[in-house]
mmCIF file of C-alpha atoms in Angstrom:
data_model
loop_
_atom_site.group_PDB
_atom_site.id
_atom_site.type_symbol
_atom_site.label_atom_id
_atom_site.label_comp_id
_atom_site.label_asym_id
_atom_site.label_seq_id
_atom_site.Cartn_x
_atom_site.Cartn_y
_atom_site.Cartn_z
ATOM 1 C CA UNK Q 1 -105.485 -60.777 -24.453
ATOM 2 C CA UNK Q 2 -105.069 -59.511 -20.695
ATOM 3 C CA UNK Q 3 -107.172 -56.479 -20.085
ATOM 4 C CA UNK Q 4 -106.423 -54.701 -16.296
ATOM 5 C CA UNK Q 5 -108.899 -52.005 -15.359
ATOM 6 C CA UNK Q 6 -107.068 -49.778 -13.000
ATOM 7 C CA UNK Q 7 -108.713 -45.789 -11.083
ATOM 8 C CA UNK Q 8 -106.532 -46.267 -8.330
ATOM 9 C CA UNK Q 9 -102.959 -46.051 -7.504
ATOM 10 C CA UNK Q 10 -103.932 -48.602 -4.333
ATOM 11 C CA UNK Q 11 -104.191 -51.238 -7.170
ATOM 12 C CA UNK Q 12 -100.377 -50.867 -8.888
ATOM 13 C CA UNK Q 13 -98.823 -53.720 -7.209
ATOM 14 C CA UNK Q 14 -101.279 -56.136 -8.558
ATOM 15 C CA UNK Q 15 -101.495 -54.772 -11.691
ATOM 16 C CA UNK Q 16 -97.848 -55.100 -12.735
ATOM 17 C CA UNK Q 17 -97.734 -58.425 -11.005
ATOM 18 C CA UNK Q 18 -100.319 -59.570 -13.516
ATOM 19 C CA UNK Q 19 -98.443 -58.604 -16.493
ATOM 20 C CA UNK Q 20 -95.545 -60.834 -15.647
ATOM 21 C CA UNK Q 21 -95.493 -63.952 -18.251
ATOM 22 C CA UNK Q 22 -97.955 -61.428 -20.667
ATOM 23 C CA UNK Q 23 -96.489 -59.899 -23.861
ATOM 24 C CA UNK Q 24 -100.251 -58.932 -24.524
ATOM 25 C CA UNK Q 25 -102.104 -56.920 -22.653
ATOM 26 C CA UNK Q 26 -103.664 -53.636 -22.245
ATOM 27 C CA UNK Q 27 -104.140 -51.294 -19.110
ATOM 28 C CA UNK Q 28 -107.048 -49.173 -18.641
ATOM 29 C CA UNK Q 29 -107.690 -46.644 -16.799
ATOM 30 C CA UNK Q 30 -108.787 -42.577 -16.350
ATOM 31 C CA UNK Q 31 -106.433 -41.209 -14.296
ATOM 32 C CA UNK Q 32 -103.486 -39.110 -16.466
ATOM 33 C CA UNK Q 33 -101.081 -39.612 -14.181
ATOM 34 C CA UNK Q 34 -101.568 -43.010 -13.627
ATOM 35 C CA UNK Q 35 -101.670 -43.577 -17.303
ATOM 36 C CA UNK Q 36 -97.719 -41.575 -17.351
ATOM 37 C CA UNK Q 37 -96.716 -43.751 -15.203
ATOM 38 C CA UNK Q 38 -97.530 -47.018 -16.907
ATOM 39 C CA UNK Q 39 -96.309 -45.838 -20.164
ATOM 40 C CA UNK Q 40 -93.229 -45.244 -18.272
ATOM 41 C CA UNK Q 41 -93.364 -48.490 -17.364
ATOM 42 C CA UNK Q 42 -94.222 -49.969 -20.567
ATOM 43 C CA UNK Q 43 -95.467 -48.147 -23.787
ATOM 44 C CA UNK Q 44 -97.804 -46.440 -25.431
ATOM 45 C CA UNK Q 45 -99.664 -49.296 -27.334
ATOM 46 C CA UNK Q 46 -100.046 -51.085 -23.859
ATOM 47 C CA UNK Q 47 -101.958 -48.501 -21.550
ATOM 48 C CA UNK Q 48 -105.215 -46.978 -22.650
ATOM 49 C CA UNK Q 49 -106.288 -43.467 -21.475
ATOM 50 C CA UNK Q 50 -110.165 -43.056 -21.126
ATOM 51 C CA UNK Q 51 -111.793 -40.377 -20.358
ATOM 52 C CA UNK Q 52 -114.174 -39.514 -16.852
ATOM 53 C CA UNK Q 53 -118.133 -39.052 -17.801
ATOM 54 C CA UNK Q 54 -118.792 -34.992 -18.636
ATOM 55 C CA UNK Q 55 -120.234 -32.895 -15.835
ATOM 56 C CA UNK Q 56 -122.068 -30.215 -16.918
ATOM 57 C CA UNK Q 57 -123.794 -27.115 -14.390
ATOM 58 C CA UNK Q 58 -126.492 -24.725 -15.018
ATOM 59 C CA UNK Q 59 -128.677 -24.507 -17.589
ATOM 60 C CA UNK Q 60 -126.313 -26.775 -20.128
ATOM 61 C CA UNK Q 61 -127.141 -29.828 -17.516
ATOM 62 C CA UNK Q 62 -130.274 -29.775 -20.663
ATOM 63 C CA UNK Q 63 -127.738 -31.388 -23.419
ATOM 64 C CA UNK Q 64 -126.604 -34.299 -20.887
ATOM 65 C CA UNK Q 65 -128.227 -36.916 -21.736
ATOM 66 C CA UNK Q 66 -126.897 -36.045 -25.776
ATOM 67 C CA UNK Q 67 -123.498 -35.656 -23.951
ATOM 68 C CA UNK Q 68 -123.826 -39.309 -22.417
ATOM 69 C CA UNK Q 69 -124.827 -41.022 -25.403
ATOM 70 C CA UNK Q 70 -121.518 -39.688 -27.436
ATOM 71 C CA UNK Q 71 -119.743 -39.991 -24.246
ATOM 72 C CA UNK Q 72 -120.496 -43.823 -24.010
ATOM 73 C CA UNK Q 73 -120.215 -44.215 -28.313
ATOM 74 C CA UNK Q 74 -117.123 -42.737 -27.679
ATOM 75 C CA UNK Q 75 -115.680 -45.534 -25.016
ATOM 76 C CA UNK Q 76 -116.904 -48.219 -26.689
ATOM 77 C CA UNK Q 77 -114.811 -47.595 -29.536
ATOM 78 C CA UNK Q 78 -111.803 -46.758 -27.544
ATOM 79 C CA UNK Q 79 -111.846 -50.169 -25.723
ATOM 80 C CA UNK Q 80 -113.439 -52.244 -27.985
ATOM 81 C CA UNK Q 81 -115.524 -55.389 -27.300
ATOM 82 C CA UNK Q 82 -112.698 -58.087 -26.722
ATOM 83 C CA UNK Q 83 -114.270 -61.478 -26.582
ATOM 84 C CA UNK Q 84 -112.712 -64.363 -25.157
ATOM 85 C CA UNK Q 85 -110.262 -62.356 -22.772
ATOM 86 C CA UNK Q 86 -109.390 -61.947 -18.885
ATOM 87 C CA UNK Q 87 -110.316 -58.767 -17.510
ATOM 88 C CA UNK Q 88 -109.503 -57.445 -14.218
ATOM 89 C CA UNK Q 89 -111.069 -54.896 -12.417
ATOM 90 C CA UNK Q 90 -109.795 -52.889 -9.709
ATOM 91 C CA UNK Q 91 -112.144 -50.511 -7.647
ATOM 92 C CA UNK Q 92 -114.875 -49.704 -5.127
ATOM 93 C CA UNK Q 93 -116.665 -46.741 -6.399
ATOM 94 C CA UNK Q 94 -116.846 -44.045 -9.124
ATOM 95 C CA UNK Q 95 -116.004 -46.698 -12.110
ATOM 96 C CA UNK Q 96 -119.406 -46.569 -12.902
ATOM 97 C CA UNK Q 97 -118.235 -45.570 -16.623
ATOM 98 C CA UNK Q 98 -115.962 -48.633 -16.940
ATOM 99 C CA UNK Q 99 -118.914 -50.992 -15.372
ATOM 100 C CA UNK Q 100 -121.457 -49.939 -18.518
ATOM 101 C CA UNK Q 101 -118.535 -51.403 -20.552
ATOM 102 C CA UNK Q 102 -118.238 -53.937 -18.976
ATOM 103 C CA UNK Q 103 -122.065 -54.956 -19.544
ATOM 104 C CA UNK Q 104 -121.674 -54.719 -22.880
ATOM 105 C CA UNK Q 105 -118.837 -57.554 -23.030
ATOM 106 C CA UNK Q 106 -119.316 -59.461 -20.200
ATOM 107 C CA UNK Q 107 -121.208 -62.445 -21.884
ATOM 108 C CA UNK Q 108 -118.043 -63.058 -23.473
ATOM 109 C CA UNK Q 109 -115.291 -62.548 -21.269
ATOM 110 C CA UNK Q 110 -114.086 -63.661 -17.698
ATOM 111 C CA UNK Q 111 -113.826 -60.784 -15.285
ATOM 112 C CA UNK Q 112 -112.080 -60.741 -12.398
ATOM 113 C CA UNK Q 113 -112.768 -57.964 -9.338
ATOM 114 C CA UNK Q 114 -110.313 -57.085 -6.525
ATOM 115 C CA UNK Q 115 -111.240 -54.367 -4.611
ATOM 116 C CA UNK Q 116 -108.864 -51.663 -3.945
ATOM 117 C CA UNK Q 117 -109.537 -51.147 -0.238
ATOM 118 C CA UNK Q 118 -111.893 -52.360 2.491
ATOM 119 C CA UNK Q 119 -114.874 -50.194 3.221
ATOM 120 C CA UNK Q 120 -116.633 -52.367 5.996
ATOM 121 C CA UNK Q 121 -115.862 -49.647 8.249
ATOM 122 C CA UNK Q 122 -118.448 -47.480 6.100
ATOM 123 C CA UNK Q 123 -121.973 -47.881 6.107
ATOM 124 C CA UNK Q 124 -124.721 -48.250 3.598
ATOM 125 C CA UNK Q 125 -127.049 -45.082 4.226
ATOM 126 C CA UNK Q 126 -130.271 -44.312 1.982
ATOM 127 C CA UNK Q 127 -131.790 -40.662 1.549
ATOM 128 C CA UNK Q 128 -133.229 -38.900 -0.665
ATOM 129 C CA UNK Q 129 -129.868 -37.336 -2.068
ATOM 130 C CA UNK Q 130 -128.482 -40.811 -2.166
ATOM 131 C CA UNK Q 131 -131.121 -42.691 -3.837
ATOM 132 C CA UNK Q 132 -131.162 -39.599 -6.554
ATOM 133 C CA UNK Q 133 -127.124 -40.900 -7.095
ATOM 134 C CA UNK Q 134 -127.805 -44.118 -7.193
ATOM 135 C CA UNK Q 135 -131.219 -43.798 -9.636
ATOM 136 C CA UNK Q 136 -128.979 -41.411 -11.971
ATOM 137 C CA UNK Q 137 -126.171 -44.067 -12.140
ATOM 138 C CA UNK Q 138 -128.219 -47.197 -13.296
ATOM 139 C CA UNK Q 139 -129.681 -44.855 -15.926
ATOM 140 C CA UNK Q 140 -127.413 -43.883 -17.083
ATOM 141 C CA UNK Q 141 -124.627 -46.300 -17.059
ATOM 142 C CA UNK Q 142 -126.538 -49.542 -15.675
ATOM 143 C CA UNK Q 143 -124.362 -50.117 -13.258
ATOM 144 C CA UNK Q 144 -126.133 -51.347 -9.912
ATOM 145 C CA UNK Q 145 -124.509 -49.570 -7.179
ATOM 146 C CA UNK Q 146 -124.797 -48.841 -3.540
ATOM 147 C CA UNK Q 147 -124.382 -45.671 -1.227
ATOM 148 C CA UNK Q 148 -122.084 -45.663 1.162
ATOM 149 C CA UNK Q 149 -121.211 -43.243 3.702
ATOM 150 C CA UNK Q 150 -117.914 -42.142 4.874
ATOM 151 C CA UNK Q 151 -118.814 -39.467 7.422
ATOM 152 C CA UNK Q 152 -118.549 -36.811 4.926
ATOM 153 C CA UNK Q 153 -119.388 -37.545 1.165
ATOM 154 C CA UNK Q 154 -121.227 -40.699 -0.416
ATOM 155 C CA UNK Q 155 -119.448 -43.648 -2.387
ATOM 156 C CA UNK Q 156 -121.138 -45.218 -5.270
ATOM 157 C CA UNK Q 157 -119.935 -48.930 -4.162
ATOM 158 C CA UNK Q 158 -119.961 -51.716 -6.576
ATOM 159 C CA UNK Q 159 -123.038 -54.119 -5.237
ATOM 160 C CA UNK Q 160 -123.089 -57.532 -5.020
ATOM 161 C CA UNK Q 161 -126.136 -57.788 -7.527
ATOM 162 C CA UNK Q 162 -124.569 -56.179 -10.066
ATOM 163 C CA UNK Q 163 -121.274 -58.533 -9.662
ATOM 164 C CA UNK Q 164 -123.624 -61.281 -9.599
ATOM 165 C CA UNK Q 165 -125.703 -60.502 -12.588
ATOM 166 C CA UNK Q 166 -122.879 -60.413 -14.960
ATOM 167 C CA UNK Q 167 -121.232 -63.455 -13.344
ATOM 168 C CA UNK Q 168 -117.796 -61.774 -11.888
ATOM 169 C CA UNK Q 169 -115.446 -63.678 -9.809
ATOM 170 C CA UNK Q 170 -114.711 -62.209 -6.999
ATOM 171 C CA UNK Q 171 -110.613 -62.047 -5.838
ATOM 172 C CA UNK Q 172 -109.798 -62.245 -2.158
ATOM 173 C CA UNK Q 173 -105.968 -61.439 -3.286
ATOM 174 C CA UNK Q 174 -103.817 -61.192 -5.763
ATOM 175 C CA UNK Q 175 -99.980 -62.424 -5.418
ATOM 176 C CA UNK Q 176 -97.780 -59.628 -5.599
ATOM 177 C CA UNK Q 177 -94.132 -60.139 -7.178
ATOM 178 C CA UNK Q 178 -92.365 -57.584 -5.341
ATOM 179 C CA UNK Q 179 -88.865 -58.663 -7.048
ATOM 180 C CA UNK Q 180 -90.398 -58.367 -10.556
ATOM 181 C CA UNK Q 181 -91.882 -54.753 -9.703
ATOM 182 C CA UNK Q 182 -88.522 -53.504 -8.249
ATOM 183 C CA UNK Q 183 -87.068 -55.086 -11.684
ATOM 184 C CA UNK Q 184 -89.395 -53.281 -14.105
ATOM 185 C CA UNK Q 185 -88.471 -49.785 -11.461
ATOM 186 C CA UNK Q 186 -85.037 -50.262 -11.358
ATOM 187 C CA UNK Q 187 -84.876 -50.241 -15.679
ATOM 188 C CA UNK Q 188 -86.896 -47.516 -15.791
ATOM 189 C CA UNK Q 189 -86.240 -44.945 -12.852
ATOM 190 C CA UNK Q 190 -83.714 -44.258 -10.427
ATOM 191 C CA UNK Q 191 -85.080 -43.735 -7.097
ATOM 192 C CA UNK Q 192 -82.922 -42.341 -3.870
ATOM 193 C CA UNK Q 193 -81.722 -44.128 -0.914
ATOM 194 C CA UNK Q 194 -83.223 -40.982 1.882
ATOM 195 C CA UNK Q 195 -83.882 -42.398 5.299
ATOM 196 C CA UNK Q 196 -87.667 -40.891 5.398
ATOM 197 C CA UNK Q 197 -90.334 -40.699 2.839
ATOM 198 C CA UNK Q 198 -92.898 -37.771 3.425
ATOM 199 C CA UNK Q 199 -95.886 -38.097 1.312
ATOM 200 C CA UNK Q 200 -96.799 -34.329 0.721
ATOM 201 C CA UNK Q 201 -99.420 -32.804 -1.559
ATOM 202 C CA UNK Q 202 -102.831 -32.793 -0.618
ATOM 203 C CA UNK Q 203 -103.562 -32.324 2.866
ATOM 204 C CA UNK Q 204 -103.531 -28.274 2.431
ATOM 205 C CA UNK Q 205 -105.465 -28.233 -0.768
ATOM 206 C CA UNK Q 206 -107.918 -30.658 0.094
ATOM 207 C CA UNK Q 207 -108.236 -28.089 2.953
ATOM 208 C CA UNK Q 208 -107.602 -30.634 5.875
ATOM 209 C CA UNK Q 209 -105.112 -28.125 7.411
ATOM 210 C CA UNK Q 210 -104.500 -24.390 7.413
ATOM 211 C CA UNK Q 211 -101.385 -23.686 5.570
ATOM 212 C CA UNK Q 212 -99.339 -21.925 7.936
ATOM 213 C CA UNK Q 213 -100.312 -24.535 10.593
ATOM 214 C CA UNK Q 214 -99.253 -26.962 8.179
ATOM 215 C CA UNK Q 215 -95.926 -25.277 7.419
ATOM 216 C CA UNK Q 216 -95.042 -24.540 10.904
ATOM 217 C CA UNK Q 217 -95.231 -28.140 12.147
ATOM 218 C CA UNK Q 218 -94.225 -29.965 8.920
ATOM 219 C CA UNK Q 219 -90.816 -27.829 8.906
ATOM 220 C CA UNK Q 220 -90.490 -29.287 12.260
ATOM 221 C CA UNK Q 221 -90.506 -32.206 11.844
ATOM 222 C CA UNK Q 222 -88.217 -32.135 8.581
ATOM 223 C CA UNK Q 223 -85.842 -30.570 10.528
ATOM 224 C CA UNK Q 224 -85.762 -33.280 13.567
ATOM 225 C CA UNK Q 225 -84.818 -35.738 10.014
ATOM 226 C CA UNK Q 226 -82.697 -33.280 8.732
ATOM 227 C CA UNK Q 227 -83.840 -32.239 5.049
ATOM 228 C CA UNK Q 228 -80.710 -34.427 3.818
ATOM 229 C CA UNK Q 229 -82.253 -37.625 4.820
ATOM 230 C CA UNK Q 230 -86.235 -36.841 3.237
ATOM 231 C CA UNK Q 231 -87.415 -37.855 -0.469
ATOM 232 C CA UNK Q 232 -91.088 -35.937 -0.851
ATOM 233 C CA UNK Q 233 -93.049 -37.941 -2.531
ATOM 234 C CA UNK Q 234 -95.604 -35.288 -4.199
ATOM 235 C CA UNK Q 235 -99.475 -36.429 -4.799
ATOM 236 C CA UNK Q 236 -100.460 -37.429 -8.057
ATOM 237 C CA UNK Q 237 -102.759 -35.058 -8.427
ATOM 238 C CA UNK Q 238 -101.467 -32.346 -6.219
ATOM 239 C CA UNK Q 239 -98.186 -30.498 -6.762
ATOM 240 C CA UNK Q 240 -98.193 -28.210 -4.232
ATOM 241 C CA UNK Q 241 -94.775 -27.762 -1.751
ATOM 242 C CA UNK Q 242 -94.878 -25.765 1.130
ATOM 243 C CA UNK Q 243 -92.180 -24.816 3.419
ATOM 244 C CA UNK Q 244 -88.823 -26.857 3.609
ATOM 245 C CA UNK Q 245 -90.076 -29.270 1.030
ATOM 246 C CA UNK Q 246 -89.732 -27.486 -1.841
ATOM 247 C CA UNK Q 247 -85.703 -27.636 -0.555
ATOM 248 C CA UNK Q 248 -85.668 -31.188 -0.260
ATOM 249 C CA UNK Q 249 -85.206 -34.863 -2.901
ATOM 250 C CA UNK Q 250 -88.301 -35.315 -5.385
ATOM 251 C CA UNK Q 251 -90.051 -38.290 -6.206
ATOM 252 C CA UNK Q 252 -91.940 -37.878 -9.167
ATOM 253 C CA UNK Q 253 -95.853 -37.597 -8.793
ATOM 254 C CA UNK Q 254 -96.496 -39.719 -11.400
ATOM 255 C CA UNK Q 255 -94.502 -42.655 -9.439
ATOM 256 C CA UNK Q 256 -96.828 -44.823 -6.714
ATOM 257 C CA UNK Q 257 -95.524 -44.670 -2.931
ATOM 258 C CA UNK Q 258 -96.111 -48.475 -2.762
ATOM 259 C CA UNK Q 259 -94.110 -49.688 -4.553
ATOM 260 C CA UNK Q 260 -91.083 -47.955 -3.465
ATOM 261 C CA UNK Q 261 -91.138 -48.785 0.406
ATOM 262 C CA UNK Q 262 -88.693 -50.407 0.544
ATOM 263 C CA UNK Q 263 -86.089 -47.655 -0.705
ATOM 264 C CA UNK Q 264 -86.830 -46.116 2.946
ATOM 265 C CA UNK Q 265 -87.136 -46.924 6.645
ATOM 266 C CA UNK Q 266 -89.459 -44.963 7.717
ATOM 267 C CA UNK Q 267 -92.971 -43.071 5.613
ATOM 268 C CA UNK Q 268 -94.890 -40.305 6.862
ATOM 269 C CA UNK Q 269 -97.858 -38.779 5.876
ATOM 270 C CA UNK Q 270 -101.394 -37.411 6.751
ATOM 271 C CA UNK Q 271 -104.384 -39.490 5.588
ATOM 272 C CA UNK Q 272 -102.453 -41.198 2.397
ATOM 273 C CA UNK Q 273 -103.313 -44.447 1.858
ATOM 274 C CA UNK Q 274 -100.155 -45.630 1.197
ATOM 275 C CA UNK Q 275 -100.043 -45.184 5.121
ATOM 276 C CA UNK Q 276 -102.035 -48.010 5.901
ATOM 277 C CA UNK Q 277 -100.090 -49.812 3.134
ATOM 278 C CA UNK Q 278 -96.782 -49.465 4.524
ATOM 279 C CA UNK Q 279 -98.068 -50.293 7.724
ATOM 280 C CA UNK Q 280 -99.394 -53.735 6.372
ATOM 281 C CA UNK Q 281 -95.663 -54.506 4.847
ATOM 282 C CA UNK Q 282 -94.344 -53.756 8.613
ATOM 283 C CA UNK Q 283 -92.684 -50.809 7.921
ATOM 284 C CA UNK Q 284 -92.258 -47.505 10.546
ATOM 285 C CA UNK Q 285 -95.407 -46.165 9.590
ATOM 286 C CA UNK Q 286 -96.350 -42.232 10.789
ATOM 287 C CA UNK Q 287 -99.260 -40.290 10.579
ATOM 288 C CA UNK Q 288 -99.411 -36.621 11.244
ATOM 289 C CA UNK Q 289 -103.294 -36.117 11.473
ATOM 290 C CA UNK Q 290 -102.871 -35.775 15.280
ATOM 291 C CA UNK Q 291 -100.290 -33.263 14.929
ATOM 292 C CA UNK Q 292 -101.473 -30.724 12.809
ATOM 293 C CA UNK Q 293 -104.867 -28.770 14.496
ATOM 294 C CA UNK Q 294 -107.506 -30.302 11.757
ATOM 295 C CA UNK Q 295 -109.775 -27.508 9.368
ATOM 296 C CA UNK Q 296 -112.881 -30.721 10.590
ATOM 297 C CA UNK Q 297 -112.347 -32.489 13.754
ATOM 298 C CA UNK Q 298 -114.911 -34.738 11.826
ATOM 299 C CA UNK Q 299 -112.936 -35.798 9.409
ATOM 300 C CA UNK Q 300 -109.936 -36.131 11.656
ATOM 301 C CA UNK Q 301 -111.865 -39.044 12.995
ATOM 302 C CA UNK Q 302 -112.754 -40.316 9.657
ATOM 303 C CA UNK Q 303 -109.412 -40.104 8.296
ATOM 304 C CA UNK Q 304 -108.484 -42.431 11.646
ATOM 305 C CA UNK Q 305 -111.104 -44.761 11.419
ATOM 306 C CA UNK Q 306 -110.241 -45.068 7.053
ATOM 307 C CA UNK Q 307 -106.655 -45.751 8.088
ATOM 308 C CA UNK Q 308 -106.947 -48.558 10.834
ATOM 309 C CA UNK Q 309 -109.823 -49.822 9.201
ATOM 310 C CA UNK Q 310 -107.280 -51.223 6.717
ATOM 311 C CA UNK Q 311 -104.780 -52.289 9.116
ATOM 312 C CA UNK Q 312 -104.066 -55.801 9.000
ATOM 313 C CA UNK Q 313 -103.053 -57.857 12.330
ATOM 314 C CA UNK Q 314 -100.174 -56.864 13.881
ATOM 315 C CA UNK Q 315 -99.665 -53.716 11.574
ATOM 316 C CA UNK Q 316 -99.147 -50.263 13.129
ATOM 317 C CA UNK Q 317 -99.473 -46.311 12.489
ATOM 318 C CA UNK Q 318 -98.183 -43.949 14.844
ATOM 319 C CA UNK Q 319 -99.825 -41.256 15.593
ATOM 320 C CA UNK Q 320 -97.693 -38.369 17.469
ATOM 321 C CA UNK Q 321 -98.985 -35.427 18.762
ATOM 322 C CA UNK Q 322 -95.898 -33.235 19.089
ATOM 323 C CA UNK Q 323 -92.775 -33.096 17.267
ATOM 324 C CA UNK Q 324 -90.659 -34.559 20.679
ATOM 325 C CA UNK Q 325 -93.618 -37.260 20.394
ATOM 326 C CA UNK Q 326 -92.311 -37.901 16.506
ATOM 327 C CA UNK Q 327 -88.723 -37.449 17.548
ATOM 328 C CA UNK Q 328 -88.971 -40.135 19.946
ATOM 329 C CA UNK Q 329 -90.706 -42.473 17.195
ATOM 330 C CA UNK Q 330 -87.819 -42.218 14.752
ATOM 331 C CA UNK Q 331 -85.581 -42.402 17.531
ATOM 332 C CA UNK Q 332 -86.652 -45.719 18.359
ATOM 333 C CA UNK Q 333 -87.631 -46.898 14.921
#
């Protein structure tokens, strides 16, 4: 049996490449829409919903520990202890929940660990608040993690002791099968031929931008395309449309942008991830943080520094600051 751990959307390209050749395996993983989207893909029987750890405020923070224990009882017998499997994992932080699994199986299985994205640009920093984190995590879960920092929230990363302690191989890569992904697509969805791909959906709600600045300069710029030629690709987790793009083609949220790049010339976003990604295949990559007047000029620079930080050699975002500035960019692209 092939088991494939997946949080992250950054991770789908693997993870269907590794299911080539398989008729059985199972996909795990705790994100709903993530877990819609591999059903899609497959069935039922083959992807495995599980659910985040409980948070709990105020005085009923007294019955967490109680909720923990069924919390954990309760994964364990949703996943099982598989013996004599592969199991990959994919992600840097916050699987905490899926890494106290895999402690209880890891004796007789062989995991496999790709991270989802590189945070070398991010440092390890230790206070107070983040050895807290990190004390409540290894408690808890036993999962030895570190703290990084991001210039504006901490990351629980996977550590290299725990990796070592429970004998993980470590994955530099993982080959992608691009044909065999735009095979399973192509039976299952039918996705447009538009000339742009805008990645909407969080940048408002994640309050990045104000939403009339946003609506003012993203109209703009849909305009210069001409709404005709732009699928908006909504966030996963964010269905919000503001402005022109509620006028314009869908892509379903549930669907990843990285695996449908090649459907369009040119993708546009703010922060996405999927930026840096379409970047690295050598497509016209755009972002708009240097258009829009940031809520944080601090994380403007963070959200720069996250997105070349993943650049690979050669690869390129643009970053325009006015809409003639993006109308020359497409012009030329």
């Amino acid at each position: 049996m092939l088991y494939i751990v997946c949080l992250s959307y950054l991770s789908i390209p693997e993870v269907l490449s590794l299911t080539e050749g398989h008729d059985d395996f199972k996909i795990i993983t705790d994100q709903p829409s993530l877990h819609e989207f591999c059903s899609k893909m497959f069935s039922d029987k083959e992807v495995i919903l599980v659910d985040r750890p409980p948070k709990l405020s105020g005085l009923n923070k007294i019955i967490l520990p109680l909720k923990l224990k069924q919390y954990k009882a309760d994964l364990l017998k949703k996943l099982g202890k598989p013996e004599k499997s592969d199991i990959y994992i994919f992600y840097n932080a916050f699987g905490f929940h899926i890494s106290w699994w895999l402690t209880k199986i890891a004796a007789n299985n062989t995991i496999y660990y790709k991270p989802d994205i590189d945070m070398s640009m991010w440092k390890d920093r230790y206070t107070v608040n983040s050895l807290v984190k990190q004390f409540w995590i290894w408690l808890n879960f036993n999962a030895l993690t570190i703290p990084v920092w991001n210039g504006t929230e901490y990351f629980p990363k996977v550590s290299d002791q725990y990796i070592r302690k429970y004998h993980i191989k470590v994955l530099e890569r993982i080959p992608i099968n691009f044909a065999y992904i735009k095979k399973l697509l192509n039976e299952k969805f039918h996705i447009g031929n538009q000339k742009y791909l805008l990645l909407s959906g969080n940048t408002v709600p994640d309050n990045m931008v104000y939403e009339q600045e946003y609506i003012s300069k993203n109209d703009a710029i849909i305009e210069i395309m001409g709404l005709e030629n732009v699928a908006i690709k909504i966030h996963p987790r964010f269905n919000s449309l503001y402005g022109k793009e509620k006028d314009g083609v869908i892509v379903p949220s549930f669907i990843p942008a990285n695996i449908i790049f090649d459907n369009f010339d040119t993708i546009i976003g703010y922060s996405s991830a999927a930026l840096f990604e379409a970047a690295n295949k050598g497509k016209t990559t755009i972002s708009l943080i240097c258009m829009f007047e940031p809520v944080s000029t601090d994380n403007k620079a963070n959200f720069i520094k996250y997105l070349n930080g993943n650049l690979k050699d050669g690869a390129k975002i643009f970053y325009p600051e006015t809409p003639a500035e993006f109308a020359e960019i497409i012009g030329g692209a």
